[in-house]
Short mmCIF file of C-alpha atoms in Angstrom, two decimals:
data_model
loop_
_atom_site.label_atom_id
_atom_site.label_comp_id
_atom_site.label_asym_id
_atom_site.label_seq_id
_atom_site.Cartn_x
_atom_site.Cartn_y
_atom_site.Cartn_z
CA UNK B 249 87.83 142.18 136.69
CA UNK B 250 88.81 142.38 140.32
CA UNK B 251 86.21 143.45 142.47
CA UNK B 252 86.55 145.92 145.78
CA UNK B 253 89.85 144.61 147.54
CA UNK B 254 90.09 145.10 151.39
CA UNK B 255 92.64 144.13 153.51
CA UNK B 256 93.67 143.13 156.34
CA UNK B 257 90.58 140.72 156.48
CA UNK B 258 90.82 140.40 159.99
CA UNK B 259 93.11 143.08 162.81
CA UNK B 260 93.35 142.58 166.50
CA UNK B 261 94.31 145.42 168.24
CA UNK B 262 94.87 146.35 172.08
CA UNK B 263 92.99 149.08 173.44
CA UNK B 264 95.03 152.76 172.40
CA UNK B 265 96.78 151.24 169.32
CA UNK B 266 96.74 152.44 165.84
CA UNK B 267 94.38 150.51 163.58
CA UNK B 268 95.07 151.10 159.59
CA UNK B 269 92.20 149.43 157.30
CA UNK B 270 92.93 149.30 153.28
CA UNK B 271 90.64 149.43 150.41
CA UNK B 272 91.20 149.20 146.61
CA UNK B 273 88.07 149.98 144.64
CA UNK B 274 87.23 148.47 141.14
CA UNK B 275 88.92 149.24 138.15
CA UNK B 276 87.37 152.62 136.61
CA UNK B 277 85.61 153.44 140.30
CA UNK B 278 87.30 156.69 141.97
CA UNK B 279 84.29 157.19 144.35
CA UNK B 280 84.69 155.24 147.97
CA UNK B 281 82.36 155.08 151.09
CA UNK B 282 83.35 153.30 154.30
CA UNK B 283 80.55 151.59 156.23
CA UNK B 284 80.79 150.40 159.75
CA UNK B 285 78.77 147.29 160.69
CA UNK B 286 78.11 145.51 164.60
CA UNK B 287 77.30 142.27 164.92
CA UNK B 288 73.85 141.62 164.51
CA UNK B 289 73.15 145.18 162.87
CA UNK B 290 73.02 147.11 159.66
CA UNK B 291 75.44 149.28 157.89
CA UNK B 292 76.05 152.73 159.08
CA UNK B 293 77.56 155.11 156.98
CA UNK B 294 80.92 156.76 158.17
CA UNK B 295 82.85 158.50 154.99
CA UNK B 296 82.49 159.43 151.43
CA UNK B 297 85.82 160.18 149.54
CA UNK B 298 86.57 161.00 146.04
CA UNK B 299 90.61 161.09 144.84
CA UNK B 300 92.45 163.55 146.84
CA UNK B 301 89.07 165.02 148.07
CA UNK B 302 86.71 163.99 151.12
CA UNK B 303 83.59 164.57 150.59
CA UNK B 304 81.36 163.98 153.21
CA UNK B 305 82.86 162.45 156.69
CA UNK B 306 79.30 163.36 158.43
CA UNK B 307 79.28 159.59 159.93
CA UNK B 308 82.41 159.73 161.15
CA UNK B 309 83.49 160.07 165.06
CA UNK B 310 84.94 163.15 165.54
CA UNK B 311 88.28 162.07 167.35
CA UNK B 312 90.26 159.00 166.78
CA UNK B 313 88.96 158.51 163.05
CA UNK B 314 90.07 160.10 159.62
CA UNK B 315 90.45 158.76 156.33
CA UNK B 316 91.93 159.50 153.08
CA UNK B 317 91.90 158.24 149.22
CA UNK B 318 95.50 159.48 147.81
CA UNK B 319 96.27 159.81 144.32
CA UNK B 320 97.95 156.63 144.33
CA UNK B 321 97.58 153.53 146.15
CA UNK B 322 94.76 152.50 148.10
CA UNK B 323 91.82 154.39 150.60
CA UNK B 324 92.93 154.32 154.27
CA UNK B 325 90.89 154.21 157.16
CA UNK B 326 92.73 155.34 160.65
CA UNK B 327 91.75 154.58 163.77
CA UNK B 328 93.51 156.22 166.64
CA UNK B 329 93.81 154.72 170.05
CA UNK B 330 91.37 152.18 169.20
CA UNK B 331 88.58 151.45 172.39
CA UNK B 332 86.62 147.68 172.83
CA UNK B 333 83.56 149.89 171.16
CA UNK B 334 85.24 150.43 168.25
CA UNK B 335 85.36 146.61 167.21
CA UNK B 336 83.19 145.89 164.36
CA UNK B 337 83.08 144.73 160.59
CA UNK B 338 84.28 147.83 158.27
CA UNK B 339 83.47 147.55 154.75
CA UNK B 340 84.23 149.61 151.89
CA UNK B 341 82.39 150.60 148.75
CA UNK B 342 83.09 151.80 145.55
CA UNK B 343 81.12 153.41 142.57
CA UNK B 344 81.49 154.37 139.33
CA UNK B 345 83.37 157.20 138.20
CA UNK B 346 81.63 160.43 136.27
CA UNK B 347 77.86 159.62 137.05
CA UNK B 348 75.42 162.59 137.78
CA UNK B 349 73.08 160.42 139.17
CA UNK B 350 73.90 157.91 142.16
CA UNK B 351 75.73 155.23 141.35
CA UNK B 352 75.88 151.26 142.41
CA UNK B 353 77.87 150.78 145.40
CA UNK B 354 80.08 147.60 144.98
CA UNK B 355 81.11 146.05 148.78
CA UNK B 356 84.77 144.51 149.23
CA UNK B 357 84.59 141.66 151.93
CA UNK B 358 84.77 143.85 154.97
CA UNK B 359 88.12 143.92 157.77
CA UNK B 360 86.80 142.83 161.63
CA UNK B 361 88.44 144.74 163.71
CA UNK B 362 88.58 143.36 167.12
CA UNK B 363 89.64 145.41 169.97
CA UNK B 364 90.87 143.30 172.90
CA UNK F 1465 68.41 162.58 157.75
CA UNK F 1466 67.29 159.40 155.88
CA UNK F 1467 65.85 156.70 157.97
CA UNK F 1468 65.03 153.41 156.51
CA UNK F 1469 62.57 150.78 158.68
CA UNK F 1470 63.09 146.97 157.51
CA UNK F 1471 60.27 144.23 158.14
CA UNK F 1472 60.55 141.04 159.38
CA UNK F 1473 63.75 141.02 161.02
CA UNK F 1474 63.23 136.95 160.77
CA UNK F 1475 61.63 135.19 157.71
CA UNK F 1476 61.59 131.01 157.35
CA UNK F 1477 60.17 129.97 154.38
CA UNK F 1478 60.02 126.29 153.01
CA UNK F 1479 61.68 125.53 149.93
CA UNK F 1480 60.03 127.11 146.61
CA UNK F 1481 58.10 129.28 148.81
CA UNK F 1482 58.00 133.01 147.56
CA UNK F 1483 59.60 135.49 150.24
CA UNK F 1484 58.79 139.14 151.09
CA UNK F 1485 60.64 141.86 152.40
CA UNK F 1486 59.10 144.91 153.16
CA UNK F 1487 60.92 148.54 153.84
CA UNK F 1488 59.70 151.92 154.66
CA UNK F 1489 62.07 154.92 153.97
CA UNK F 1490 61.44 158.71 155.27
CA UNK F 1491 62.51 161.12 152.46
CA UNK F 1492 61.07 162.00 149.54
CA UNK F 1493 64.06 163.14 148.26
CA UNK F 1494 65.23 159.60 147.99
CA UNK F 1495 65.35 158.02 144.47
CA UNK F 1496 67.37 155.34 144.55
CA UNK F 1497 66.77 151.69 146.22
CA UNK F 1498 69.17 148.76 146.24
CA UNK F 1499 68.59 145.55 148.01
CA UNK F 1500 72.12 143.55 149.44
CA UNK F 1501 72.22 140.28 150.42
CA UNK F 1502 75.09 139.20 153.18
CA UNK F 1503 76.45 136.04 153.66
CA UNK F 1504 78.01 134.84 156.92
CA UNK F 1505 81.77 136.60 156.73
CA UNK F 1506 81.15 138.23 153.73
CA UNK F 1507 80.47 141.89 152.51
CA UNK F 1508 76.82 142.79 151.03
CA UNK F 1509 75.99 142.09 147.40
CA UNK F 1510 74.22 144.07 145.17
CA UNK F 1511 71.49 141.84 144.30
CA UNK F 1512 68.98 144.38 142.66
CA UNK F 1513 68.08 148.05 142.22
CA UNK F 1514 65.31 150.63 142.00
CA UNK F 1515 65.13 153.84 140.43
CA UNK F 1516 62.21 156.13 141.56
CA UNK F 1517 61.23 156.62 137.97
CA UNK F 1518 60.04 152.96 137.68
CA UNK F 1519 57.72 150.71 139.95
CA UNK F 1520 58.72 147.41 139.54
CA UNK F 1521 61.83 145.44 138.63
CA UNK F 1522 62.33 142.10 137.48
CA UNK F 1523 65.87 139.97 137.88
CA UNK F 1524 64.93 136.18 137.03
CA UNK F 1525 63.77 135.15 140.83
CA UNK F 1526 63.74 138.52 142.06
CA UNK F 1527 61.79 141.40 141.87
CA UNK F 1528 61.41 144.98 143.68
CA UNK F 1529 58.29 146.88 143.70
CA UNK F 1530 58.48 150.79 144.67
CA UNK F 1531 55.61 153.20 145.85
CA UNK F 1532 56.96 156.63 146.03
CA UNK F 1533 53.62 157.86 147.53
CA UNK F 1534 53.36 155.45 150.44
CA UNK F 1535 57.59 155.86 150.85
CA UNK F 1536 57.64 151.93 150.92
CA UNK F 1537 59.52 149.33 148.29
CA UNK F 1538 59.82 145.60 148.79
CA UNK F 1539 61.81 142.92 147.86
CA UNK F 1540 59.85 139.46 145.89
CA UNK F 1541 61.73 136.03 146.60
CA UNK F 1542 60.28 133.32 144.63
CA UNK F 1543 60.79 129.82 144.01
CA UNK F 1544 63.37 129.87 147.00
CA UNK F 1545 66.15 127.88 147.41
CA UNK F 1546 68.29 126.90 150.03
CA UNK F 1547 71.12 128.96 148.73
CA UNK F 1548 68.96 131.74 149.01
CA UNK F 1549 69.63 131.46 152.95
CA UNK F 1550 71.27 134.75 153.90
CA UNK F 1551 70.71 138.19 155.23
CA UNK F 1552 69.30 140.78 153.44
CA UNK F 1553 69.06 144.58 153.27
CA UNK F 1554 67.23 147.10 151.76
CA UNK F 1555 68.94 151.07 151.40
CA UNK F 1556 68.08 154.24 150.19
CA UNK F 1557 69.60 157.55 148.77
CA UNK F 1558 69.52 160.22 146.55
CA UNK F 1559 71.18 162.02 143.67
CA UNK F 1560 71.58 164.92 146.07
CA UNK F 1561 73.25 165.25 149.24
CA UNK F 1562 75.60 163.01 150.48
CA UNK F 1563 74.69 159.92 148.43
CA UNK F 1564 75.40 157.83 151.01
CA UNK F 1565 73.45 154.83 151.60
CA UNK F 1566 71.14 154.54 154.27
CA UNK F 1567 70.49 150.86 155.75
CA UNK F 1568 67.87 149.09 157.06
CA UNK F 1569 68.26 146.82 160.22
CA UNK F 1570 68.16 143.27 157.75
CA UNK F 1571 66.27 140.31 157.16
CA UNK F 1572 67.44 137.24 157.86
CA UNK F 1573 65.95 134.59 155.80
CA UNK F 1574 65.91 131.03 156.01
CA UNK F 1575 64.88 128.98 153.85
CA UNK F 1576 64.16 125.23 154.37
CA UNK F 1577 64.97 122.64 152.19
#
């Protein structure tokens, strides 16, 4: 059973290009958080989607970011006109489907972005 | 909003010592506690949960202990092994709200063969 899939592993971008980050969840999960993480630092929430549906994007940056989970294919994490801050470790998590309490999150292996 | 306060940020410990990891969270609302561990270049594992229904879990090596009233759970290493050399992070959420997870700052533990 394939676990959270993220790709690319690693992007370098120049300042005020596009950056596009990817993320499969398990098999069965239709729940999916991003989580941005600098070096030396925890994880700090950015976006909660559902299929179709975001939930809660109360972490994210205003400008520059959005993110969407489509019916088909995989989550998709924008970045706009990407600045030096923005370079950092993005991981993705994904939880079970159909739970009324919280589930477990399950982490893919995370895409560094790094913004030259 | 949640915030979540992780102690030691360093922690050496000589082979088949036990290891502690101590977090403090700030809502009450919270009920749900999972502990990651991160390896260099790799994304956090899920390496054991608490619900606020229980105090104290047991997985093999590990355990977590939970004190609602105090708003503080921590994390049990023992018999440690080098392999066990990693950071480590303690969360926090709730079935209500955004159920997003809120991080502390990480441990990282070394262990010494």
């Amino acid at each position: 059973n394939a676990g959270v899939m993220q790709n690319p592993r690693h992007l370098v971008r120049r300042r005020g290009q596009e950056a596009r980050l990817r993320c499969s969840p398990m098999k069965g999960h239709s729940h999916v958080y991003w989580y941005r993480q600098l070096p030396e630092e925890g994880l700090k929430f950015m976006v909660y989607l559902q299929k179709e549906n975001i939930i809660d994007e109360s972490g994210m940056p205003k400008e520059r970011f959005s993110a969407e989970f489509p019916k088909e294919g995989p989550s998709i994490l924008r970045i706009q006109q990407v600045v030096r801050g923005d370079s950092a470790a993005y991981f993705c998590a994904s939880s079970p489907t159909g739970t009324s309490s919280v589930g477990e999150q399950f982490f893919g292996p995370g895409t560094r972005l790094t913004v030259l | 909003g949640e915030n979540v306060e992780q102690h030691p940020s360093t922690l050496s410990v000589q082979e088949g010592d036990s290891a502690v990891i101590k977090c403090t969270y700030s809502d009450s609302a919270s009920n749900y506690f999972p502990w990651y561990k991160q390896e260099l270049g790799k994304g956090p594992q899920l390496i054991i949960d608490i619900r606020s229904n229980v105090g104290e879990k047991k997985d093999q090596r590990i355990a977590v202990t939970l004190n609602k009233t105090a708003k503080h759970f921590s994390l049990h290493i023992t018999e440690t092994q080098p392999e066990d050399s990693a950071v480590y992070f303690c969360a926090a959420t709730s079935d209500t709200g955004r159920r997003a997870l809120t991080f502390g700052s990480g441990t990282r533990l070394q262990v010494q063969p």
